């Protein structure tokens, strides 16, 4: 039996097991299972995969391990190496572990379907692993954007630096933080949501609940809103394509990780 799964913590919000189980069933794939593997610390990863055994073919990675998983891998795809974030792993028969980031194509395809072509300014809320994929796509699409974090750094601004003028000239606001999902359902990013108006687009990578308080506040102001479910489906399909191709993907590996 071929094994696949998702690591992260917590995983009570995840639709992945249901999605992949249904996909395997719909496609008549009888020899594969997909499970959730919540681990409290990334240091538990080696013991987990040893326990799963050699039947393990692929894994997805979610909050909070998209960056901290990298030292446990052997090779990275070029884009995953550039942003230093991984959400998909392929385990080859020889035991090597290859890291991809399918959030990148998943978000790019979803974003293009959501916004109008004149939208070219953005705020990215959060600076974790999911934010890295979002930033990569915005750079590729030549957006003018700022990353917003609670912790000041040379590459971010803080929430208290967002005044009404900056907010109003921003057309797209993307939440990449876990605020809005369990156990933070009643929390919104630290923005003045009263400043939102109908010329703006709100994209929340959270997909459960389907409408976070952040999106609900934007909807009341006439904003166009979208949650992360479409991105989830797109990145999941990209993960499946990687696992299906198996050894055919190996020539793209150009970044072996230095141990």
Coordinates of N, CA and C in Angstrom, one line a residue:
X1 N 0.8 -1.2 0.0 CA 0.0 0.0 0.0 C 0.9 1.3 0.0
X2 N 0.7 2.1 -1.0 CA 1.5 3.4 -1.1 C 0.9 4.4 -0.1
X3 N 1.7 5.1 0.6 CA 1.3 6.0 1.7 C 1.6 7.4 1.3
X4 N 0.7 8.3 1.6 CA 0.8 9.7 1.5 C 0.3 10.4 2.7
X5 N 0.6 11.7 2.9 CA 0.1 12.3 4.1 C 0.4 13.8 4.3
X6 N 0.0 14.3 5.3 CA 0.2 15.8 5.6 C 0.8 15.9 7.0
X7 N 1.9 16.7 7.1 CA 2.4 17.0 8.5 C 2.2 18.5 8.7
X8 N 2.0 18.8 10.0 CA 1.8 20.2 10.5 C 1.2 20.1 11.9
X9 N 0.8 21.2 12.4 CA 0.2 21.2 13.8 C -0.4 22.6 14.1
X10 N -1.7 22.6 14.4 CA -2.6 21.4 14.5 C -3.2 21.1 13.1
X11 N -3.9 20.0 13.0 CA -4.4 19.6 11.7 C -5.9 19.4 11.7
X12 N -6.6 19.9 12.8 CA -8.0 19.7 12.8 C -8.8 20.4 11.8
X13 N -8.2 21.5 11.2 CA -8.8 22.3 10.2 C -8.7 21.7 8.8
X14 N -7.8 20.7 8.6 CA -7.4 20.3 7.3 C -8.5 19.5 6.5
X15 N -8.6 19.9 5.2 CA -9.5 19.1 4.3 C -8.7 18.1 3.5
X16 N -7.4 18.0 3.7 CA -6.5 17.2 2.8 C -6.8 15.7 2.8
X17 N -7.1 15.1 3.9 CA -7.4 13.7 3.9 C -8.6 13.4 3.1
X18 N -9.7 14.2 3.3 CA -10.9 14.0 2.6 C -10.7 14.2 1.1
X19 N -9.9 15.2 0.8 CA -9.7 15.6 -0.6 C -9.0 14.5 -1.4
X20 N -7.9 14.0 -0.8 CA -7.1 13.0 -1.5 C -7.7 11.6 -1.5
X21 N -8.4 11.3 -0.4 CA -9.1 10.0 -0.3 C -10.2 10.0 -1.4
X22 N -10.9 11.1 -1.6 CA -11.9 11.1 -2.6 C -11.3 11.1 -4.0
X23 N -10.2 11.8 -4.2 CA -9.5 11.7 -5.5 C -9.0 10.3 -5.8
X24 N -8.4 9.6 -4.9 CA -8.0 8.3 -5.1 C -9.2 7.4 -5.5
X25 N -10.3 7.6 -4.8 CA -11.5 6.8 -5.1 C -12.1 7.1 -6.5
X26 N -12.1 8.4 -6.8 CA -12.7 8.8 -8.1 C -11.8 8.3 -9.3
X27 N -10.5 8.2 -9.0 CA -9.6 7.8 -10.1 C -9.3 6.3 -10.1
X28 N -10.0 5.6 -9.2 CA -9.8 4.1 -9.1 C -8.5 3.7 -8.6
X29 N -7.9 4.5 -7.8 CA -6.5 4.2 -7.2 C -6.8 3.4 -5.9
X30 N -6.5 2.1 -6.0 CA -6.9 1.3 -4.9 C -5.7 1.0 -3.9
X31 N -4.5 1.3 -4.4 CA -3.3 0.9 -3.6 C -2.7 2.1 -2.8
X32 N -3.5 3.2 -2.5 CA -2.9 4.4 -1.9 C -3.8 4.9 -0.8
X33 N -3.2 5.4 0.3 CA -3.9 6.0 1.4 C -3.3 7.3 1.7
X34 N -4.1 8.2 2.2 CA -3.6 9.6 2.6 C -4.0 9.8 4.1
X35 N -3.1 10.1 4.9 CA -3.4 10.3 6.4 C -2.9 11.6 6.9
X36 N -3.4 12.1 8.0 CA -2.9 13.3 8.7 C -1.9 12.9 9.7
X37 N -0.8 13.6 9.8 CA 0.2 13.3 10.8 C 0.6 14.5 11.6
X38 N -0.2 14.9 12.6 CA 0.1 16.1 13.4 C 1.3 15.8 14.2
X39 N 2.3 16.6 14.1 CA 3.5 16.5 15.0 C 3.7 17.8 15.7
X40 N 4.0 17.7 17.0 CA 4.1 19.0 17.8 C 5.4 19.7 17.6
X41 N 6.4 19.0 17.2 CA 7.8 19.5 16.9 C 8.3 18.9 15.6
X42 N 9.0 19.8 14.8 CA 9.6 19.3 13.6 C 10.6 18.2 13.8
X43 N 11.2 18.2 15.0 CA 12.2 17.2 15.4 C 11.6 15.8 15.5
X44 N 10.2 15.7 15.5 CA 9.6 14.4 15.5 C 9.5 13.8 14.1
X45 N 9.9 14.5 13.0 CA 9.7 14.1 11.7 C 10.5 12.8 11.3
X46 N 11.8 12.7 11.7 CA 12.5 11.5 11.4 C 11.9 10.2 12.0
X47 N 11.4 10.3 13.2 CA 10.8 9.1 13.8 C 9.5 8.8 13.1
X48 N 8.8 9.8 12.7 CA 7.5 9.6 12.0 C 7.7 8.9 10.7
X49 N 8.6 9.3 9.9 CA 8.7 8.6 8.6 C 9.3 7.2 8.8
X50 N 10.1 7.1 9.8 CA 10.7 5.7 10.1 C 9.5 4.8 10.5
X51 N 8.6 5.3 11.2 CA 7.4 4.5 11.7 C 6.5 4.2 10.5
X52 N 6.3 5.2 9.6 CA 5.4 4.9 8.4 C 6.0 3.8 7.5
X53 N 7.3 3.9 7.3 CA 8.0 2.8 6.6 C 8.2 3.1 5.1
X54 N 8.8 2.2 4.4 CA 9.2 2.4 3.0 C 8.1 2.6 2.0
X55 N 6.8 2.4 2.5 CA 5.7 2.6 1.6 C 5.4 4.1 1.4
X56 N 6.1 4.9 2.1 CA 5.8 6.4 2.1 C 6.3 6.9 0.7
X57 N 5.4 7.5 0.0 CA 5.8 8.1 -1.4 C 5.8 9.6 -1.3
X58 N 4.9 10.2 -0.7 CA 4.8 11.7 -0.7 C 4.1 12.3 0.5
X59 N 4.5 13.5 0.8 CA 3.9 14.2 1.9 C 3.6 15.7 1.5
X60 N 2.6 16.3 2.1 CA 2.4 17.7 2.1 C 2.8 18.3 3.4
X61 N 3.2 19.5 3.4 CA 3.7 20.2 4.6 C 2.9 21.5 4.8
X62 N 2.4 21.7 6.0 CA 1.6 22.9 6.3 C 2.2 23.6 7.6
X63 N 1.5 24.6 8.0 CA 1.9 25.4 9.1 C 2.1 24.5 10.3
X64 N 3.2 24.7 11.1 CA 4.2 25.8 11.0 C 5.6 25.3 10.4
X65 N 5.6 24.3 9.5 CA 6.8 23.6 9.2 C 7.3 23.8 7.8
X66 N 6.8 24.7 7.0 CA 7.2 24.8 5.6 C 8.6 25.3 5.5
X67 N 9.2 26.0 6.5 CA 10.6 26.4 6.4 C 11.5 25.4 7.2
X68 N 11.0 25.0 8.4 CA 11.8 24.2 9.3 C 12.0 22.8 8.8
X69 N 11.2 22.3 7.8 CA 11.4 21.0 7.2 C 12.6 20.9 6.4
X70 N 13.1 22.0 5.9 CA 14.2 21.9 4.9 C 15.5 21.2 5.3
X71 N 15.9 21.3 6.6 CA 17.1 20.6 7.0 C 16.9 19.1 7.0
X72 N 15.7 18.6 6.9 CA 15.4 17.1 6.9 C 15.3 16.6 5.5
X73 N 15.5 17.4 4.5 CA 15.4 17.0 3.1 C 16.8 16.9 2.5
X74 N 16.9 16.3 1.3 CA 18.2 16.1 0.6 C 18.4 17.0 -0.5
X75 N 17.3 17.4 -1.3 CA 17.4 18.2 -2.4 C 16.1 19.1 -2.5
X76 N 16.3 20.3 -3.1 CA 15.2 21.2 -3.3 C 15.1 21.6 -4.8
X77 N 13.8 21.8 -5.2 CA 13.6 22.3 -6.6 C 14.0 23.8 -6.5
X78 N 14.3 24.3 -7.7 CA 14.9 25.7 -7.8 C 14.0 26.7 -7.1
X79 N 12.7 26.7 -7.3 CA 11.9 27.8 -6.7 C 11.8 27.6 -5.2
X80 N 11.7 26.3 -4.7 CA 11.7 26.1 -3.3 C 13.0 26.5 -2.6
X81 N 14.1 26.3 -3.3 CA 15.4 26.8 -2.8 C 15.4 28.3 -2.7
X82 N 14.9 28.9 -3.7 CA 14.9 30.4 -3.7 C 14.1 31.0 -2.6
X83 N 12.9 30.5 -2.3 CA 12.1 31.1 -1.2 C 12.3 30.4 0.1
X84 N 13.1 29.3 0.1 CA 13.3 28.5 1.4 C 12.0 28.1 2.1
X85 N 11.1 27.6 1.3 CA 9.9 27.0 1.9 C 9.4 25.9 1.0
X86 N 8.9 24.8 1.7 CA 8.5 23.6 1.0 C 7.2 23.2 1.5
X87 N 6.3 22.7 0.6 CA 5.0 22.2 1.1 C 4.7 20.8 0.5
X88 N 5.7 20.3 -0.3 CA 5.5 19.0 -0.9 C 6.8 18.2 -0.9
X89 N 6.7 17.0 -0.5 CA 7.9 16.1 -0.4 C 7.7 14.8 -1.2
X90 N 8.7 14.5 -2.0 CA 8.7 13.2 -2.7 C 9.8 12.3 -2.1
X91 N 9.5 11.1 -1.7 CA 10.5 10.1 -1.2 C 10.8 9.1 -2.3
X92 N 12.0 9.1 -2.8 CA 12.3 8.1 -3.8 C 12.7 6.8 -3.2
X93 N 12.7 5.7 -4.1 CA 12.9 4.4 -3.5 C 14.3 4.2 -2.8
X94 N 15.3 5.1 -3.2 CA 16.6 5.0 -2.6 C 16.7 5.7 -1.2
X95 N 15.6 6.3 -0.9 CA 15.5 7.0 0.4 C 15.8 8.5 0.4
X96 N 16.0 9.1 -0.7 CA 16.3 10.5 -0.8 C 14.9 11.3 -0.7
X97 N 15.0 12.5 -0.1 CA 13.8 13.3 0.1 C 13.9 14.6 -0.7
X98 N 13.0 14.8 -1.5 CA 13.0 15.9 -2.4 C 11.9 16.9 -2.1
X99 N 12.3 18.2 -2.0 CA 11.3 19.2 -1.6 C 10.9 20.1 -2.7
X100 N 9.6 20.4 -2.8 CA 8.9 21.2 -3.8 C 8.1 22.3 -3.1
X101 N 7.7 23.3 -3.8 CA 6.7 24.3 -3.4 C 5.6 24.4 -4.4
X102 N 4.5 23.7 -4.2 CA 3.4 23.8 -5.1 C 2.4 24.9 -4.7
X103 N 2.7 25.5 -3.5 CA 1.9 26.8 -3.2 C 2.1 27.8 -4.3
X104 N 3.3 27.8 -4.9 CA 3.6 28.9 -5.9 C 2.7 28.8 -7.1
X105 N 2.6 27.7 -7.8 CA 1.7 27.6 -8.9 C 0.2 27.6 -8.5
X106 N -0.1 27.1 -7.3 CA -1.4 27.1 -6.8 C -1.9 28.5 -6.6
X107 N -1.1 29.3 -5.9 CA -1.5 30.7 -5.6 C -1.5 31.5 -6.9
X108 N -0.5 31.4 -7.8 CA -0.5 32.2 -9.0 C -1.8 31.9 -9.9
X109 N -2.1 30.7 -10.1 CA -3.3 30.4 -10.9 C -4.5 30.9 -10.3
X110 N -4.7 30.7 -9.0 CA -5.9 31.2 -8.3 C -6.0 32.7 -8.3
X111 N -4.9 33.4 -8.1 CA -4.9 34.8 -8.0 C -5.3 35.4 -9.4
X112 N -4.7 34.8 -10.5 CA -5.1 35.4 -11.8 C -6.6 35.2 -12.1
X113 N -7.2 34.2 -11.5 CA -8.6 34.0 -11.7 C -9.4 35.0 -10.9
X114 N -8.8 35.5 -9.9 CA -9.6 36.3 -8.9 C -9.6 37.8 -9.1
X115 N -8.4 38.4 -9.5 CA -8.3 39.8 -9.6 C -8.4 40.3 -11.0
X116 N -8.6 41.6 -11.2 CA -8.6 42.2 -12.5 C -7.2 42.6 -12.9
X117 N -7.0 42.8 -14.1 CA -5.6 43.1 -14.6 C -5.0 44.4 -14.1
X118 N -5.8 45.3 -13.7 CA -5.3 46.6 -13.3 C -4.8 46.6 -11.8
X119 N -5.0 45.5 -11.1 CA -4.6 45.4 -9.7 C -3.1 45.1 -9.7
X120 N -2.3 46.1 -9.1 CA -0.9 45.9 -9.1 C -0.2 46.4 -7.8
X121 N -1.0 46.6 -6.7 CA -0.5 47.0 -5.4 C -1.0 46.0 -4.4
X122 N -0.2 45.6 -3.4 CA -0.6 44.6 -2.5 C 0.0 44.7 -1.1
X123 N -0.6 44.2 -0.1 CA -0.1 44.0 1.2 C -0.1 42.5 1.5
X124 N 1.0 42.0 2.0 CA 1.1 40.6 2.4 C 1.1 40.5 3.9
X125 N 0.1 40.0 4.5 CA 0.1 39.9 6.0 C 0.7 38.6 6.4
X126 N 1.8 38.7 7.2 CA 2.6 37.6 7.6 C 3.8 37.4 6.8
X127 N 4.8 36.7 7.4 CA 6.1 36.5 6.8 C 6.6 35.1 7.0
X128 N 5.7 34.1 7.1 CA 6.1 32.7 7.3 C 6.2 32.0 5.9
X129 N 6.2 30.6 6.0 CA 6.4 29.8 4.8 C 5.4 30.1 3.7
X130 N 4.1 30.2 4.0 CA 3.1 30.5 3.0 C 3.3 31.9 2.4
X131 N 3.7 32.8 3.2 CA 4.0 34.2 2.6 C 5.1 34.2 1.6
X132 N 6.1 33.3 1.8 CA 7.2 33.2 0.8 C 6.7 32.9 -0.6
X133 N 5.8 32.0 -0.7 CA 5.2 31.6 -2.0 C 4.5 32.8 -2.6
X134 N 3.7 33.5 -1.8 CA 2.9 34.6 -2.2 C 3.8 35.7 -2.7
X135 N 4.9 36.0 -1.9 CA 5.9 37.0 -2.3 C 6.5 36.7 -3.7
X136 N 6.9 35.4 -3.9 CA 7.5 35.0 -5.1 C 6.6 35.3 -6.3
X137 N 5.3 35.0 -6.1 CA 4.3 35.2 -7.2 C 4.1 36.7 -7.5
X138 N 4.0 37.5 -6.5 CA 3.8 38.9 -6.6 C 5.0 39.5 -7.3
X139 N 6.2 39.1 -7.0 CA 7.4 39.6 -7.7 C 7.4 39.2 -9.2
X140 N 7.0 38.0 -9.4 CA 6.9 37.5 -10.8 C 5.9 38.3 -11.6
X141 N 4.8 38.6 -11.0 CA 3.8 39.4 -11.7 C 4.0 40.9 -11.6
X142 N 5.1 41.3 -11.1 CA 5.5 42.7 -11.0 C 4.6 43.6 -10.2
X143 N 4.2 43.1 -9.1 CA 3.4 43.9 -8.2 C 4.3 44.8 -7.3
X144 N 3.7 45.9 -6.9 CA 4.3 46.7 -5.9 C 3.7 46.3 -4.6
X145 N 4.5 45.7 -3.7 CA 3.9 45.2 -2.4 C 4.8 45.4 -1.2
X146 N 4.1 45.3 -0.1 CA 4.8 45.3 1.2 C 4.4 44.1 2.0
X147 N 5.3 43.5 2.7 CA 5.1 42.5 3.7 C 4.9 43.0 5.1
X148 N 3.9 42.6 5.8 CA 3.5 43.2 7.1 C 3.7 42.1 8.1
X149 N 4.5 42.4 9.2 CA 4.8 41.5 10.2 C 4.7 42.2 11.6
X150 N 4.4 41.4 12.6 CA 4.5 41.9 14.0 C 5.9 42.3 14.4
X151 N 6.8 41.6 13.8 CA 8.2 41.8 14.2 C 8.9 42.6 13.1
X152 N 9.5 43.8 13.4 CA 10.1 44.6 12.4 C 11.4 44.0 11.9
X153 N 11.6 44.2 10.6 CA 12.9 43.7 10.0 C 13.1 44.6 8.8
X154 N 14.3 44.4 8.1 CA 14.6 45.2 6.9 C 13.7 44.9 5.8
X155 N 13.0 43.7 5.8 CA 12.2 43.3 4.7 C 10.7 43.4 4.9
X156 N 10.3 44.0 6.0 CA 8.9 44.1 6.4 C 8.6 45.4 7.0
X157 N 7.3 45.7 7.0 CA 6.8 46.8 7.8 C 5.9 46.3 8.9
X158 N 5.6 47.0 9.9 CA 4.8 46.6 11.0 C 3.4 47.1 10.8
X159 N 2.4 46.5 11.5 CA 1.0 46.9 11.3 C 0.8 48.3 11.7
X160 N 1.5 48.8 12.7 CA 1.3 50.2 13.0 C 1.8 51.2 12.0
X161 N 2.5 50.8 11.0 CA 2.9 51.6 9.9 C 1.9 51.7 8.8
X162 N 0.8 51.0 8.9 CA -0.2 51.1 7.9 C -1.2 52.1 8.2
X163 N -1.1 53.3 7.7 CA -2.1 54.3 7.9 C -3.2 54.3 6.9
X164 N -4.1 55.2 7.0 CA -5.3 55.1 6.1 C -4.9 55.4 4.6
X165 N -3.9 56.2 4.4 CA -3.4 56.5 3.0 C -2.8 55.3 2.4
X166 N -1.9 54.6 3.1 CA -1.3 53.4 2.6 C -2.4 52.3 2.3
X167 N -3.3 52.2 3.2 CA -4.4 51.2 3.1 C -5.2 51.5 1.8
X168 N -5.5 52.7 1.6 CA -6.4 53.1 0.5 C -5.8 52.9 -0.9
X169 N -4.5 53.1 -0.9 CA -3.8 52.9 -2.2 C -3.4 51.5 -2.5
X170 N -3.8 50.6 -1.6 CA -3.5 49.2 -1.8 C -4.8 48.5 -2.3
X171 N -4.6 47.8 -3.5 CA -5.8 47.2 -4.1 C -6.0 45.7 -3.6
X172 N -4.9 45.1 -3.2 CA -5.0 43.6 -2.9 C -4.4 43.4 -1.5
X173 N -5.1 42.8 -0.6 CA -4.6 42.5 0.7 C -4.7 40.9 0.9
X174 N -3.6 40.3 1.2 CA -3.5 38.9 1.3 C -3.1 38.4 2.7
X175 N -4.0 37.7 3.4 CA -3.7 37.2 4.7 C -3.0 35.8 4.6
X176 N -1.7 35.7 5.0 CA -1.0 34.4 5.0 C -0.9 33.8 6.4
X177 N -1.4 34.5 7.4 CA -1.2 34.1 8.8 C -2.4 33.1 9.1
X178 N -2.2 32.4 10.2 CA -3.3 31.5 10.6 C -4.5 32.2 11.3
X179 N -4.4 33.5 11.4 CA -5.5 34.2 12.1 C -6.8 34.0 11.3
X180 N -7.8 33.6 12.0 CA -9.1 33.3 11.3 C -9.5 31.8 11.3
X181 N -8.5 30.9 11.5 CA -8.8 29.5 11.6 C -8.6 29.0 13.0
X182 N -9.0 27.8 13.3 CA -8.9 27.3 14.7 C -7.5 27.2 15.1
X183 N -7.1 27.7 16.3 CA -8.0 28.2 17.4 C -8.2 29.7 17.4
X184 N -8.0 30.3 16.2 CA -8.1 31.8 16.2 C -9.2 32.3 15.4
X185 N -10.4 31.6 15.4 CA -11.5 31.9 14.6 C -12.0 33.4 14.8
X186 N -11.9 33.8 16.1 CA -12.4 35.2 16.4 C -11.4 36.3 16.4
X187 N -10.3 36.0 15.7 CA -9.2 37.0 15.6 C -9.0 37.4 14.1
X188 N -8.8 38.7 13.9 CA -8.4 39.2 12.6 C -7.0 39.8 12.6
X189 N -6.4 40.0 11.4 CA -5.1 40.7 11.4 C -5.3 42.1 12.0
X190 N -4.2 42.6 12.5 CA -4.3 43.9 13.2 C -4.3 45.1 12.3
X191 N -5.3 45.1 11.4 CA -5.6 46.2 10.5 C -6.8 47.0 10.9
X192 N -6.9 48.2 10.5 CA -8.2 49.0 10.7 C -9.1 48.6 9.6
X193 N -10.0 47.6 9.8 CA -10.8 47.1 8.8 C -11.9 48.1 8.3
X194 N -12.1 49.1 9.1 CA -13.1 50.2 8.8 C -12.6 51.0 7.6
X195 N -11.3 50.9 7.3 CA -10.7 51.7 6.2 C -10.8 50.9 4.8
X196 N -11.3 49.7 4.9 CA -11.5 49.0 3.6 C -12.6 49.6 2.8
X197 N -12.5 49.5 1.4 CA -13.6 50.0 0.6 C -13.7 49.1 -0.7
X198 N -14.7 49.4 -1.5 CA -15.1 48.5 -2.6 C -14.1 48.3 -3.7
X199 N -13.1 49.1 -3.7 CA -12.1 49.0 -4.8 C -11.0 47.9 -4.5
X200 N -11.2 47.3 -3.3 CA -10.1 46.4 -2.9 C -10.5 44.9 -3.0
X201 N -9.5 44.1 -3.1 CA -9.6 42.6 -3.1 C -9.0 42.0 -1.9
X202 N -9.7 41.1 -1.2 CA -9.1 40.5 0.0 C -9.0 39.0 -0.3
X203 N -7.8 38.5 -0.2 CA -7.5 37.1 -0.4 C -7.0 36.5 1.0
X204 N -7.7 35.5 1.5 CA -7.3 34.9 2.7 C -6.9 33.4 2.4
X205 N -5.6 33.1 2.8 CA -5.2 31.7 2.5 C -5.9 30.7 3.4
X206 N -6.5 31.2 4.5 CA -7.3 30.3 5.3 C -8.5 29.9 4.5
X207 N -8.9 28.6 4.6 CA -10.1 28.1 3.9 C -11.1 27.4 4.8
X208 N -10.8 27.2 6.1 CA -11.7 26.7 7.0 C -11.6 27.5 8.3
X209 N -12.6 28.3 8.6 CA -13.9 28.5 8.0 C -13.8 29.1 6.6
X210 N -14.9 28.9 5.8 CA -14.8 29.4 4.4 C -14.9 30.9 4.4
X211 N -15.4 31.6 5.4 CA -15.4 33.0 5.5 C -14.9 33.5 6.8
X212 N -13.6 33.9 6.9 CA -13.1 34.4 8.1 C -13.6 35.7 8.5
X213 N -13.4 36.2 9.7 CA -13.8 37.5 10.1 C -13.2 38.6 9.2
X214 N -12.0 38.4 8.8 CA -11.3 39.3 7.9 C -12.1 39.4 6.6
X215 N -12.4 38.3 6.0 CA -13.2 38.3 4.7 C -14.6 38.9 4.9
X216 N -15.2 38.5 6.0 CA -16.6 39.0 6.3 C -16.6 40.5 6.5
X217 N -15.5 41.1 7.1 CA -15.4 42.5 7.3 C -15.3 43.2 5.9
X218 N -14.5 42.6 5.0 CA -14.3 43.1 3.7 C -15.5 43.1 2.9
X219 N -16.3 42.0 3.0 CA -17.5 41.8 2.2 C -18.5 42.9 2.6
X220 N -18.6 43.3 3.9 CA -19.5 44.3 4.3 C -19.1 45.7 3.7
X221 N -17.8 45.8 3.4 CA -17.4 47.1 2.8 C -17.4 47.1 1.3
X222 N -17.9 46.0 0.7 CA -18.0 45.9 -0.7 C -16.8 45.4 -1.4
X223 N -15.8 44.9 -0.6 CA -14.6 44.3 -1.2 C -14.9 43.0 -1.9
X224 N -14.2 42.6 -2.9 CA -14.2 41.3 -3.5 C -13.4 40.4 -2.6
X225 N -13.9 39.2 -2.3 CA -13.2 38.3 -1.4 C -13.0 36.9 -1.9
X226 N -12.0 36.3 -1.4 CA -11.7 34.9 -1.8 C -10.9 34.2 -0.7
X227 N -11.3 33.0 -0.3 CA -10.6 32.2 0.6 C -9.6 31.3 -0.1
X228 N -8.9 30.5 0.7 CA -7.8 29.7 0.2 C -8.1 28.3 -0.4
X229 N -9.4 28.0 -0.5 CA -9.8 26.7 -1.0 C -9.4 26.4 -2.4
X230 N -9.6 27.4 -3.3 CA -9.2 27.2 -4.7 C -7.7 27.0 -4.8
X231 N -6.9 27.7 -4.0 CA -5.4 27.5 -4.0 C -5.1 26.1 -3.5
X232 N -5.8 25.7 -2.4 CA -5.6 24.4 -1.9 C -5.7 23.3 -2.9
X233 N -6.9 23.4 -3.7 CA -7.1 22.4 -4.7 C -6.0 22.4 -5.8
X234 N -5.6 23.6 -6.2 CA -4.6 23.7 -7.2 C -3.3 23.2 -6.8
X235 N -2.8 23.5 -5.5 CA -1.5 23.0 -5.1 C -1.6 21.5 -4.9
X236 N -2.7 21.0 -4.4 CA -2.9 19.6 -4.2 C -2.7 18.8 -5.6
X237 N -3.3 19.3 -6.6 CA -3.2 18.7 -7.9 C -1.7 18.8 -8.4
X238 N -1.1 19.9 -8.1 CA 0.4 20.0 -8.5 C 1.2 19.0 -7.7
X239 N 0.8 18.7 -6.4 CA 1.5 17.7 -5.6 C 1.3 16.3 -6.2
X240 N 0.1 16.0 -6.6 CA -0.2 14.7 -7.2 C 0.6 14.5 -8.5
X241 N 0.8 15.6 -9.3 CA 1.5 15.4 -10.5 C 3.0 15.1 -10.2
X242 N 3.5 15.7 -9.2 CA 4.9 15.4 -8.8 C 5.0 14.0 -8.4
X243 N 4.2 13.5 -7.5 CA 4.2 12.1 -7.1 C 4.0 11.1 -8.2
X244 N 3.2 11.5 -9.2 CA 2.9 10.5 -10.3 C 4.2 10.4 -11.2
X245 N 4.9 11.5 -11.4 CA 6.0 11.5 -12.3 C 7.2 10.8 -11.7
X246 N 7.3 10.8 -10.4 CA 8.4 10.1 -9.7 C 9.7 10.4 -10.3
X247 N 10.4 9.4 -10.9 CA 11.8 9.6 -11.3 C 12.0 10.6 -12.4
X248 N 10.9 10.9 -13.2 CA 11.0 11.8 -14.3 C 11.2 13.2 -13.8
X249 N 11.0 13.5 -12.6 CA 11.2 14.9 -12.1 C 12.7 15.1 -11.7
X250 N 13.5 14.1 -11.5 CA 14.8 14.2 -10.9 C 15.7 15.2 -11.6
X251 N 15.7 15.3 -13.0 CA 16.7 16.2 -13.6 C 16.5 17.6 -13.2
X252 N 15.4 18.1 -12.6 CA 15.3 19.5 -12.3 C 16.0 19.8 -11.0
X253 N 16.5 18.8 -10.2 CA 17.1 19.1 -9.0 C 18.5 19.7 -9.2
X254 N 18.7 20.9 -8.7 CA 20.0 21.5 -8.9 C 20.5 22.1 -7.5
X255 N 19.8 21.8 -6.5 CA 20.2 22.4 -5.2 C 20.2 21.3 -4.1
X256 N 21.3 20.4 -4.1 CA 21.4 19.5 -3.0 C 21.7 20.3 -1.7
X257 N 21.0 19.9 -0.6 CA 21.2 20.6 0.6 C 22.5 20.2 1.3
X258 N 23.2 21.1 1.7 CA 24.5 20.9 2.4 C 24.2 20.5 3.9
X259 N 24.6 19.3 4.2 CA 24.4 18.8 5.6 C 25.6 19.1 6.5

